[in-house]
Short mmCIF file of C-alpha atoms in Angstrom, two decimals:
data_model
loop_
_atom_site.label_atom_id
_atom_site.label_comp_id
_atom_site.label_asym_id
_atom_site.label_seq_id
_atom_site.Cartn_x
_atom_site.Cartn_y
_atom_site.Cartn_z
CA MET N 265 37.34 -13.14 3.74
CA PRO N 266 40.20 -14.94 2.34
CA GLU N 267 43.10 -14.72 4.65
CA VAL N 268 45.67 -15.83 1.89
CA ALA N 269 47.34 -13.48 -1.03
CA MET N 270 49.92 -13.63 -3.63
CA LEU N 271 51.80 -10.91 -4.62
CA MET N 272 53.26 -11.24 -8.01
CA ALA N 273 56.79 -9.71 -7.45
CA ALA N 274 59.26 -11.59 -9.63
CA GLY N 275 59.03 -9.40 -13.13
CA LEU N 276 62.23 -8.08 -14.69
CA GLY N 277 60.61 -4.48 -14.69
CA LYS N 278 61.47 -3.73 -18.28
CA ARG N 279 58.93 -1.18 -18.54
CA MET N 280 59.86 0.63 -15.58
CA ARG N 281 63.83 0.81 -16.72
CA PRO N 282 65.79 2.97 -15.75
CA LEU N 283 64.46 2.84 -12.15
CA THR N 284 64.87 -0.76 -12.30
CA ALA N 285 68.58 -1.23 -13.17
CA THR N 286 69.39 -1.27 -9.59
CA ARG N 287 66.01 -2.13 -7.49
CA PRO N 288 63.16 -4.55 -8.17
CA LYS N 289 60.12 -2.78 -9.44
CA PRO N 290 58.25 -3.55 -6.47
CA LEU N 291 60.37 -1.32 -4.41
CA VAL N 292 60.24 1.71 -6.74
CA GLU N 293 58.31 4.33 -4.80
CA VAL N 294 55.00 6.00 -5.57
CA GLY N 295 54.15 8.94 -3.06
CA GLY N 296 57.06 8.19 -0.77
CA LYS N 297 55.93 4.45 -0.52
CA ALA N 298 57.22 1.19 -2.37
CA LEU N 299 54.66 -0.35 -4.27
CA LEU N 300 55.19 -3.39 -2.73
CA ASP N 301 54.44 -1.85 0.60
CA HIS N 302 51.06 -0.15 -0.80
CA ALA N 303 49.92 -3.55 -1.81
CA LEU N 304 51.13 -5.26 1.61
CA ASP N 305 49.28 -2.42 3.53
CA ARG N 306 46.04 -2.97 1.58
CA VAL N 307 46.20 -7.04 2.18
CA ARG N 308 46.64 -6.36 6.07
CA ALA N 309 43.77 -3.90 6.31
CA ALA N 310 41.70 -6.66 4.48
CA GLY N 311 42.38 -9.09 7.02
CA VAL N 312 44.76 -10.93 5.20
CA LYS N 313 46.89 -13.25 7.52
CA ARG N 314 49.28 -15.01 5.02
CA VAL N 315 51.01 -13.62 2.09
CA VAL N 316 53.09 -15.38 -0.27
CA VAL N 317 55.49 -13.38 -2.63
CA ASN N 318 57.24 -14.72 -5.80
CA VAL N 319 60.92 -13.62 -6.45
CA HIS N 320 63.57 -13.61 -9.08
CA TYR N 321 64.88 -10.36 -10.23
CA LEU N 322 67.02 -8.69 -7.17
CA ALA N 323 65.46 -11.48 -5.28
CA ASP N 324 67.81 -10.55 -2.20
CA ALA N 325 66.63 -6.94 -2.04
CA LEU N 326 63.16 -8.01 -2.27
CA GLU N 327 63.57 -10.45 0.51
CA ALA N 328 65.53 -7.95 2.79
CA HIS N 329 62.63 -5.55 2.41
CA LEU N 330 60.02 -8.33 3.21
CA ARG N 331 61.89 -9.10 6.52
CA ARG N 332 61.48 -5.98 7.72
CA ARG N 333 57.59 -6.26 7.50
CA ALA N 334 57.74 -9.92 9.00
CA GLY N 335 55.90 -8.34 11.98
CA ASP N 336 52.73 -7.29 10.22
CA LEU N 337 51.88 -10.44 8.21
CA ASP N 338 53.23 -14.11 7.93
CA ILE N 339 55.23 -13.77 4.69
CA VAL N 340 56.36 -16.57 2.77
CA ILE N 341 58.90 -16.32 -0.28
CA SER N 342 58.01 -18.36 -3.35
CA ASP N 343 61.61 -18.60 -5.17
CA GLU N 344 61.86 -18.39 -8.86
CA ARG N 345 65.55 -17.50 -8.74
CA ASP N 346 66.29 -20.69 -11.16
CA GLU N 347 63.69 -19.61 -13.93
CA LEU N 348 61.46 -16.81 -14.10
CA LEU N 349 57.96 -18.44 -14.58
CA GLU N 350 55.65 -15.64 -15.70
CA THR N 351 52.31 -14.98 -13.85
CA GLY N 352 50.41 -18.08 -14.41
CA GLY N 353 53.57 -20.12 -13.97
CA GLY N 354 54.29 -18.43 -10.80
CA LEU N 355 50.67 -19.12 -9.35
CA ALA N 356 51.41 -22.82 -10.32
CA HIS N 357 54.83 -22.85 -8.72
CA ALA N 358 53.36 -21.30 -5.50
CA ARG N 359 50.37 -23.74 -5.42
CA PRO N 360 51.61 -25.74 -2.25
CA LEU N 361 52.19 -22.53 -0.58
CA LEU N 362 48.48 -20.88 -1.07
CA GLY N 363 46.14 -23.34 0.92
CA ASP N 364 42.77 -25.01 -0.59
CA ALA N 365 40.57 -21.85 0.00
CA PRO N 366 39.85 -19.04 -2.41
CA PHE N 367 42.89 -16.73 -2.28
CA PHE N 368 43.87 -12.99 -3.66
CA VAL N 369 46.16 -12.51 -6.36
CA ILE N 370 47.74 -8.91 -6.72
CA ASN N 371 50.36 -7.74 -9.17
CA THR N 372 52.42 -5.12 -7.57
CA ASP N 373 52.73 -2.52 -10.51
CA ASN N 374 49.46 -1.02 -9.82
CA LEU N 375 48.23 1.29 -7.20
CA TRP N 376 44.72 1.61 -6.17
CA ILE N 377 42.58 3.85 -3.66
CA ASP N 378 39.54 2.45 -2.19
CA GLY N 379 35.78 3.84 -2.88
CA PRO N 380 33.01 3.39 -0.54
CA ILE N 381 33.88 -0.05 -0.53
CA ASP N 382 37.19 -1.58 0.28
CA ALA N 383 38.21 -3.32 -3.25
CA LEU N 384 39.24 -6.66 -1.46
CA ARG N 385 36.15 -6.88 0.64
CA LEU N 386 34.25 -5.85 -2.45
CA LEU N 387 35.76 -9.36 -4.11
CA GLY N 388 35.13 -11.27 -0.70
CA GLN N 389 31.56 -10.25 -0.90
CA ARG N 390 30.93 -10.71 -4.28
CA TRP N 391 32.68 -14.27 -4.18
CA ASP N 392 30.16 -17.35 -5.14
CA ASP N 393 32.28 -20.62 -4.80
CA ALA N 394 29.83 -22.47 -6.47
CA ALA N 395 29.62 -20.24 -9.51
CA MET N 396 33.36 -18.88 -9.70
CA ASP N 397 36.74 -19.91 -10.31
CA ALA N 398 38.10 -16.60 -11.11
CA LEU N 399 36.72 -13.01 -10.00
CA LEU N 400 38.48 -9.81 -11.62
CA LEU N 401 38.40 -6.54 -9.94
CA VAL N 402 38.11 -4.17 -13.41
CA VAL N 403 37.83 -0.43 -13.84
CA PRO N 404 36.17 1.22 -16.61
CA LEU N 405 38.48 2.05 -19.42
CA ALA N 406 37.56 5.84 -18.96
CA ARG N 407 38.74 5.74 -15.42
CA ALA N 408 41.98 3.59 -15.81
CA ASN N 409 44.44 6.07 -14.97
CA CYS N 410 47.89 6.45 -16.47
CA HIS N 411 46.73 3.36 -18.84
CA ARG N 412 47.20 3.14 -22.74
CA GLY N 413 45.53 0.24 -23.55
CA ARG N 414 42.24 -0.36 -25.33
CA GLY N 415 40.44 -2.20 -22.53
CA ASP N 416 40.78 -6.09 -21.60
CA PHE N 417 37.10 -7.42 -20.85
CA HIS N 418 33.57 -7.33 -21.87
CA MET N 419 31.16 -7.82 -19.14
CA ASP N 420 27.51 -9.11 -19.28
CA SER N 421 24.67 -8.26 -16.27
CA ALA N 422 25.63 -11.27 -14.49
CA GLY N 423 29.14 -10.31 -14.28
CA HIS N 424 30.58 -12.93 -16.72
CA ILE N 425 33.48 -11.65 -18.49
CA THR N 426 34.65 -12.34 -21.95
CA ARG N 427 37.78 -10.94 -23.92
CA ARG N 428 38.15 -7.97 -25.73
CA ARG N 429 37.63 -8.78 -29.86
CA PRO N 430 40.68 -8.14 -32.16
CA GLY N 431 40.75 -4.62 -33.52
CA ARG N 432 38.00 -3.45 -30.99
CA VAL N 433 37.78 -1.44 -27.87
CA ALA N 434 36.57 -3.31 -24.47
CA PRO N 435 34.87 -1.13 -22.00
CA PHE N 436 36.83 -2.64 -18.71
CA VAL N 437 40.78 -2.72 -17.82
CA TYR N 438 41.62 -5.65 -15.70
CA THR N 439 43.49 -3.97 -12.16
CA GLY N 440 45.98 -6.58 -11.46
CA VAL N 441 43.82 -7.61 -8.66
CA GLN N 442 41.84 -10.93 -8.71
CA LEU N 443 40.22 -13.41 -6.22
CA VAL N 444 40.49 -17.12 -7.43
CA SER N 445 40.00 -20.55 -6.47
CA PRO N 446 42.60 -23.29 -6.30
CA ARG N 447 40.50 -25.12 -8.88
CA LEU N 448 41.63 -22.17 -11.37
CA LEU N 449 45.41 -23.98 -11.07
CA VAL N 450 44.61 -27.45 -12.12
CA ASP N 451 46.92 -29.14 -14.96
CA PRO N 452 48.92 -26.32 -15.20
CA PRO N 453 51.68 -26.62 -18.19
CA ALA N 454 55.23 -26.97 -17.29
CA GLY N 455 57.58 -23.67 -17.45
CA PRO N 456 56.73 -20.43 -17.85
CA PHE N 457 53.33 -19.51 -18.97
CA SER N 458 50.81 -16.43 -18.65
CA THR N 459 47.64 -16.56 -16.30
CA ASN N 460 45.69 -16.27 -19.43
CA ILE N 461 45.73 -19.79 -19.95
CA PHE N 462 43.81 -20.29 -16.67
CA TRP N 463 41.58 -17.62 -17.45
CA ASP N 464 40.49 -18.86 -20.94
CA ARG N 465 39.64 -22.21 -19.20
CA ALA N 466 37.34 -20.20 -16.89
CA ILE N 467 35.99 -18.01 -19.27
CA ALA N 468 35.01 -20.85 -21.74
CA ALA N 469 33.59 -22.71 -18.64
CA GLY N 470 31.45 -19.62 -17.58
CA ARG N 471 33.09 -19.39 -14.53
CA ALA N 472 35.27 -16.10 -15.02
CA TYR N 473 33.50 -13.13 -13.73
CA GLY N 474 34.42 -9.50 -12.87
CA VAL N 475 33.53 -6.78 -10.53
CA VAL N 476 33.55 -3.01 -11.11
CA HIS N 477 36.50 -1.30 -8.65
CA GLN N 478 34.61 1.53 -6.83
CA GLY N 479 37.78 3.85 -6.21
CA LEU N 480 40.52 4.95 -8.18
CA TRP N 481 43.20 2.90 -9.85
CA PHE N 482 46.90 3.64 -11.62
CA ASP N 483 48.59 1.83 -14.13
CA VAL N 484 52.39 2.49 -12.70
CA GLY N 485 54.29 0.29 -15.09
CA THR N 486 56.69 2.89 -16.51
CA PRO N 487 58.68 5.92 -15.05
CA GLN N 488 56.33 8.49 -16.87
CA ALA N 489 53.25 7.16 -15.02
CA ILE N 490 54.44 7.77 -11.49
CA PRO N 491 54.61 11.64 -11.47
CA ALA N 492 51.23 11.49 -13.20
CA ALA N 493 49.79 9.03 -10.44
CA GLU N 494 51.26 11.56 -7.71
CA ALA N 495 49.93 14.54 -9.17
CA MET N 496 46.46 12.89 -9.14
CA LEU N 497 46.62 11.88 -5.68
CA ALA N 498 48.17 15.18 -4.44
CA ASP N 499 44.83 16.92 -5.83
CA GLY N 500 42.82 14.33 -3.85
#
């Protein structure tokens, strides 16, 4: 099992306004707990020892919150105050902090409930370092709670993923949780860019895979999604 995780927490939270007018999106609460704490609790339960968190918008508030969690985990800040680097640029910027072994990457605007197998442990069990540069946790579009998209990926019987074709629907949605090799981050562009650049390289090389989440997943990127997710959680 990987012992390092990166939590993506630097975004402006525009879709979550007005809740993010005075707090960063990772500190918005769902079910009485900040999204950031949901993620931290999951990685700690999976045996992660070191967590890298990138910060930009209202960074001081995030750092203050993280200091209160310092007893649980070795938490390291990847500071993007000078420039918001997007997901791929944030990973490239944090590369010196992430070590040389595969590590988890988790977006903090999603919430998942584990099924029979812990989602992070499932990723760790399925990881094949000889074959993979990226292993994405996906969920069937029909089970993507609070999500309004048309799917992200197709997946073959071996687990290789390919992109949704324009104008079509794809059967799987990316959950915002992945396990990646440092090999994925080689030769990054300068400045802000999306993780899609890294994924497209891995897909072209046949080294991008998916694994299906066995539990529940909620896209909580908007204020309207929060009560819907909370209602479903309350119903068990």
